[in-house]
Amino acid sequence: MIIRKSQAEIEKMARAGAVVWGCLDLLGRKIEPGITTKELDRLAEKYIRDKGGVPTFKGYRGFPGSICASPNDMVVHGIPGKVRLREGDVLGVDVGVTMDGYIADGATTFPVGEISAKAHELLRVTEESLSKGIAQCRIGNRVGDISHAVQTHAEAHGFSVVESMVGHGVGREMHEDPQVPNFGPAGQGPELREGMVLAIEPMVNFGGFEVEMGDDSWAIYTKDGGLSAHFEHTVAITKHGPRILTTAEVAGG
Ligand code: MG
């Protein structure tokens, strides 16, 4: 069942989204060679709680971190820990914030120091794929239009999209209907209607699309060991078009 949100609910989600954005912005300024993902997790939790939010992921099905921190060939769901970042790494950071009972979910993949041109291209194309997907978030379109836009852009650059994990509706629950795959034909799936809020999250691999789970039963890695990137925004479908909620708070908005 797809739960559409009222204007007031969307504003609550935007306030959570502003904390997601602020947290990612903070971490982006702290990420450098030598820092551990555990240190980033502590910074994130303090930031989120200081803003009056709760880190949504902490305790979710027993997840121990406030963020997911997924370096290099790890696609998503990395538990923050002793991993010490090195020059040339990329680090996917996923942040969920609950405020006033509503959740926003966003992710960015950051370069650590100087990264290779190939890695840079993967990050750029994945972020562009997210933008292409968001551009499809218009009343009357279908979920498949988002999926198709993401896949088409990523594959046009020779990359592959992960199929076994997908974006999702979001609201009072972190994972609501509908699922939002990053692949598939246009014109299919649920129709987009005003008040739907979707977490759109392309996961794009440098090599093959296949992934496998790590020993901790959380981390997801590329099967071929190639780099992976992940970008995510929470987006509301409005009569004025897509509204990204995981962004800086609009003054007076
Ligand atoms: Mg998500």
Coordinates of C-alpha atoms and ligand atoms in Angstrom, one line a residue:
M1 CA 0.0 0.0 0.0
I2 CA 1.4 3.4 -1.0
I3 CA 0.9 6.0 1.7
R4 CA 0.7 9.5 0.3
K5 CA 1.7 12.4 2.5
S6 CA -0.1 15.6 3.3
Q7 CA 1.7 19.0 2.8
A8 CA 2.2 19.1 6.6
E9 CA 3.8 15.7 6.6
I10 CA 6.1 16.6 3.7
E11 CA 7.3 19.7 5.6
K12 CA 8.1 17.4 8.6
M13 CA 10.1 15.2 6.2
A14 CA 11.9 18.2 4.8
R15 CA 13.0 19.1 8.3
A16 CA 14.4 15.6 8.7
G17 CA 15.9 15.9 5.3
A18 CA 17.7 19.1 6.1
V19 CA 19.4 17.3 9.0
V20 CA 20.4 14.4 6.6
W21 CA 21.8 17.0 4.2
G22 CA 23.6 18.9 7.0
C23 CA 25.1 15.6 8.3
L24 CA 26.4 14.6 4.9
D25 CA 27.8 18.1 4.4
L26 CA 29.6 17.8 7.7
L27 CA 31.0 14.4 7.0
G28 CA 32.1 15.5 3.5
R29 CA 34.3 18.1 5.3
K30 CA 35.7 15.6 7.8
I31 CA 36.5 12.8 5.3
E32 CA 40.2 12.6 4.7
P33 CA 43.0 10.0 4.7
G34 CA 43.5 8.6 8.3
I35 CA 40.0 9.0 9.7
T36 CA 38.1 5.9 10.6
T37 CA 34.5 5.2 9.7
K38 CA 33.8 4.8 13.5
E39 CA 34.9 8.4 14.0
L40 CA 32.6 9.5 11.2
D41 CA 29.8 7.6 12.9
R42 CA 30.3 9.4 16.2
L43 CA 30.3 12.8 14.4
A44 CA 27.1 11.9 12.6
E45 CA 25.3 10.8 15.7
K46 CA 26.2 13.9 17.6
Y47 CA 25.2 16.1 14.8
I48 CA 21.8 14.4 14.3
R49 CA 21.0 14.4 18.0
D50 CA 22.1 18.0 18.5
K51 CA 19.6 18.9 15.7
G52 CA 16.8 17.2 17.6
G53 CA 16.7 14.1 15.4
V54 CA 17.3 10.4 15.9
P55 CA 19.6 8.4 13.7
T56 CA 17.1 6.1 12.0
F57 CA 19.5 3.3 11.2
K58 CA 20.7 2.8 14.8
G59 CA 19.1 -0.3 16.1
Y60 CA 17.2 -1.0 12.8
R61 CA 17.1 -4.8 12.8
G62 CA 20.1 -4.6 15.1
F63 CA 22.3 -2.4 13.0
P64 CA 24.8 -0.9 15.4
G65 CA 25.8 2.3 13.5
S66 CA 24.2 5.7 13.1
I67 CA 25.3 5.8 9.5
C68 CA 26.2 3.2 6.9
A69 CA 29.8 3.7 5.7
S70 CA 30.7 1.6 2.7
P71 CA 34.2 2.0 1.2
N72 CA 35.4 1.0 -2.4
D73 CA 33.9 -2.3 -3.4
M74 CA 31.4 -2.3 -0.7
V75 CA 28.1 -1.2 -2.2
V76 CA 26.0 -0.4 0.9
H77 CA 25.2 -1.2 4.5
G78 CA 28.7 -1.0 5.9
I79 CA 28.9 -1.0 9.7
P80 CA 31.2 1.9 10.8
G81 CA 34.3 0.5 12.5
K82 CA 38.0 0.3 12.4
V83 CA 38.3 0.9 8.7
R84 CA 40.8 3.8 8.3
L85 CA 40.4 5.7 5.1
R86 CA 43.3 6.0 2.7
E87 CA 44.1 8.4 -0.1
G88 CA 42.3 7.3 -3.3
D89 CA 39.4 5.5 -1.5
V90 CA 35.8 6.3 -2.2
L91 CA 33.3 6.1 0.8
G92 CA 29.6 5.7 0.4
V93 CA 27.8 7.3 3.4
D94 CA 24.1 6.7 3.9
V95 CA 22.2 8.7 6.6
G96 CA 18.7 8.3 7.9
V97 CA 17.1 10.8 10.3
T98 CA 13.8 10.6 12.1
M99 CA 12.3 13.8 13.4
D100 CA 8.8 14.2 14.8
G101 CA 8.0 10.7 13.6
Y102 CA 9.0 11.2 10.0
I103 CA 12.0 9.9 8.2
A104 CA 14.3 11.2 5.5
D105 CA 17.0 9.1 3.8
G106 CA 20.0 10.2 1.8
A107 CA 23.4 9.1 0.6
T108 CA 26.5 10.4 -1.1
T109 CA 29.7 8.7 -2.1
F110 CA 32.8 10.8 -1.2
P111 CA 36.3 10.8 -2.6
V112 CA 39.0 10.4 0.0
G113 CA 41.8 12.8 -1.1
E114 CA 42.8 12.4 -4.7
I115 CA 41.0 9.6 -6.5
S116 CA 41.5 8.1 -10.0
A117 CA 39.9 9.6 -13.0
K118 CA 37.9 6.3 -13.4
A119 CA 36.6 6.5 -9.8
H120 CA 35.7 10.1 -10.3
E121 CA 33.7 9.3 -13.4
L122 CA 31.8 6.5 -11.5
L123 CA 30.9 9.0 -8.8
R124 CA 29.8 11.7 -11.3
V125 CA 27.7 9.3 -13.4
T126 CA 26.0 7.8 -10.4
E127 CA 25.1 11.2 -9.1
E128 CA 23.9 12.2 -12.6
S129 CA 21.8 9.0 -12.7
L130 CA 20.1 10.0 -9.5
S131 CA 19.3 13.4 -11.1
K132 CA 17.9 11.8 -14.2
G133 CA 15.7 9.6 -12.0
I134 CA 14.5 12.6 -9.9
A135 CA 13.6 14.4 -13.1
Q136 CA 11.0 11.7 -13.8
C137 CA 9.3 12.3 -10.5
R138 CA 6.2 13.9 -12.0
I139 CA 2.5 13.3 -11.5
G140 CA 1.3 10.8 -14.0
N141 CA 4.7 9.2 -14.7
R142 CA 5.3 5.7 -13.4
V143 CA 8.0 4.3 -11.1
G144 CA 9.5 2.5 -14.1
D145 CA 10.2 5.9 -15.7
I146 CA 12.6 6.6 -12.8
S147 CA 14.1 3.1 -13.0
H148 CA 14.7 3.4 -16.7
A149 CA 16.2 6.8 -16.6
V150 CA 18.7 5.7 -13.9
Q151 CA 19.7 2.5 -15.8
T152 CA 20.0 4.2 -19.2
H153 CA 22.4 6.8 -18.0
A154 CA 24.6 4.5 -16.0
E155 CA 24.8 1.9 -18.7
A156 CA 25.5 4.6 -21.4
H157 CA 28.8 5.1 -19.6
G158 CA 29.6 1.4 -19.4
F159 CA 28.7 0.9 -15.8
S160 CA 26.2 -1.5 -14.3
V161 CA 23.3 -1.0 -11.9
V162 CA 22.7 -3.2 -8.8
E163 CA 19.4 -5.0 -9.2
S164 CA 19.1 -6.9 -5.9
M165 CA 18.6 -3.7 -3.8
V166 CA 16.2 -0.9 -4.7
G167 CA 14.9 2.4 -3.6
H168 CA 11.6 2.7 -1.7
G169 CA 8.8 4.8 -0.4
V170 CA 9.6 6.5 2.9
G171 CA 7.5 8.3 5.5
R172 CA 6.8 7.1 9.1
E173 CA 8.6 3.9 8.1
M174 CA 12.0 3.8 6.5
H175 CA 10.9 1.3 3.9
E176 CA 7.4 1.8 2.5
D177 CA 5.8 0.9 -0.8
P178 CA 6.5 1.2 -3.7
Q179 CA 9.9 -0.4 -4.4
V180 CA 11.9 1.8 -6.8
P181 CA 14.3 -0.4 -8.8
N182 CA 17.3 1.2 -10.6
F183 CA 16.6 -0.8 -13.7
G184 CA 13.7 -1.8 -15.9
P185 CA 11.4 -0.6 -18.7
A186 CA 9.8 2.8 -18.7
G187 CA 6.1 3.2 -18.5
Q188 CA 5.6 0.3 -16.0
G189 CA 4.9 0.1 -12.3
P190 CA 2.8 2.2 -10.0
E191 CA 1.7 5.6 -11.2
L192 CA 3.3 8.6 -9.5
R193 CA 0.7 10.7 -7.6
E194 CA 0.8 13.9 -5.6
G195 CA 2.1 13.3 -2.0
M196 CA 4.1 10.2 -2.8
V197 CA 7.6 10.4 -1.2
L198 CA 10.3 8.2 -2.6
A199 CA 13.9 7.4 -1.6
I200 CA 15.7 7.1 -5.0
E201 CA 19.1 5.5 -4.7
P202 CA 21.1 4.3 -7.6
M203 CA 23.9 1.8 -6.7
V204 CA 26.2 1.7 -9.7
N205 CA 29.2 -0.6 -10.2
F206 CA 32.3 -0.1 -12.2
G207 CA 32.2 -3.8 -13.3
G208 CA 29.4 -6.4 -13.1
F209 CA 26.1 -5.8 -11.4
E210 CA 26.4 -8.9 -9.2
V211 CA 26.8 -8.4 -5.4
E212 CA 27.3 -10.6 -2.4
M213 CA 26.9 -10.3 1.4
G214 CA 29.8 -10.1 3.7
D215 CA 30.5 -12.2 6.8
D216 CA 28.8 -9.7 9.1
S217 CA 25.5 -10.3 7.3
W218 CA 25.2 -6.5 6.6
A219 CA 27.8 -5.3 4.2
I220 CA 27.1 -5.8 0.5
Y221 CA 30.1 -6.1 -1.8
T222 CA 30.5 -6.2 -5.6
K223 CA 31.1 -9.8 -6.6
D224 CA 34.0 -8.9 -8.9
G225 CA 35.7 -6.6 -6.4
G226 CA 35.1 -3.5 -8.6
L227 CA 34.3 -0.1 -7.2
S228 CA 30.7 0.9 -6.4
A229 CA 29.0 4.2 -5.8
H230 CA 25.7 5.1 -4.2
F231 CA 23.8 8.4 -4.2
E232 CA 20.3 8.9 -2.7
H233 CA 17.7 11.6 -2.1
T234 CA 14.3 11.6 -0.6
V235 CA 12.0 13.2 -3.1
A236 CA 8.3 14.3 -2.8
I237 CA 6.0 14.2 -5.8
T238 CA 4.3 17.6 -5.9
K239 CA 2.1 19.4 -8.4
H240 CA 5.0 21.7 -9.0
G241 CA 7.2 18.7 -9.9
P242 CA 9.9 16.8 -7.9
R243 CA 10.9 18.3 -4.5
I244 CA 14.1 17.1 -3.0
L245 CA 13.7 16.9 0.8
T246 CA 17.2 15.9 1.6
T247 CA 18.7 19.3 1.0
A248 CA 19.4 22.5 2.9
E249 CA 16.4 24.0 4.6
V250 CA 14.8 26.7 2.5
A251 CA 14.9 30.0 4.4
G252 CA 11.3 31.0 5.2
G253 CA 10.1 27.9 3.3
Ligands
MG1 MG 17.2 4.1 1.2

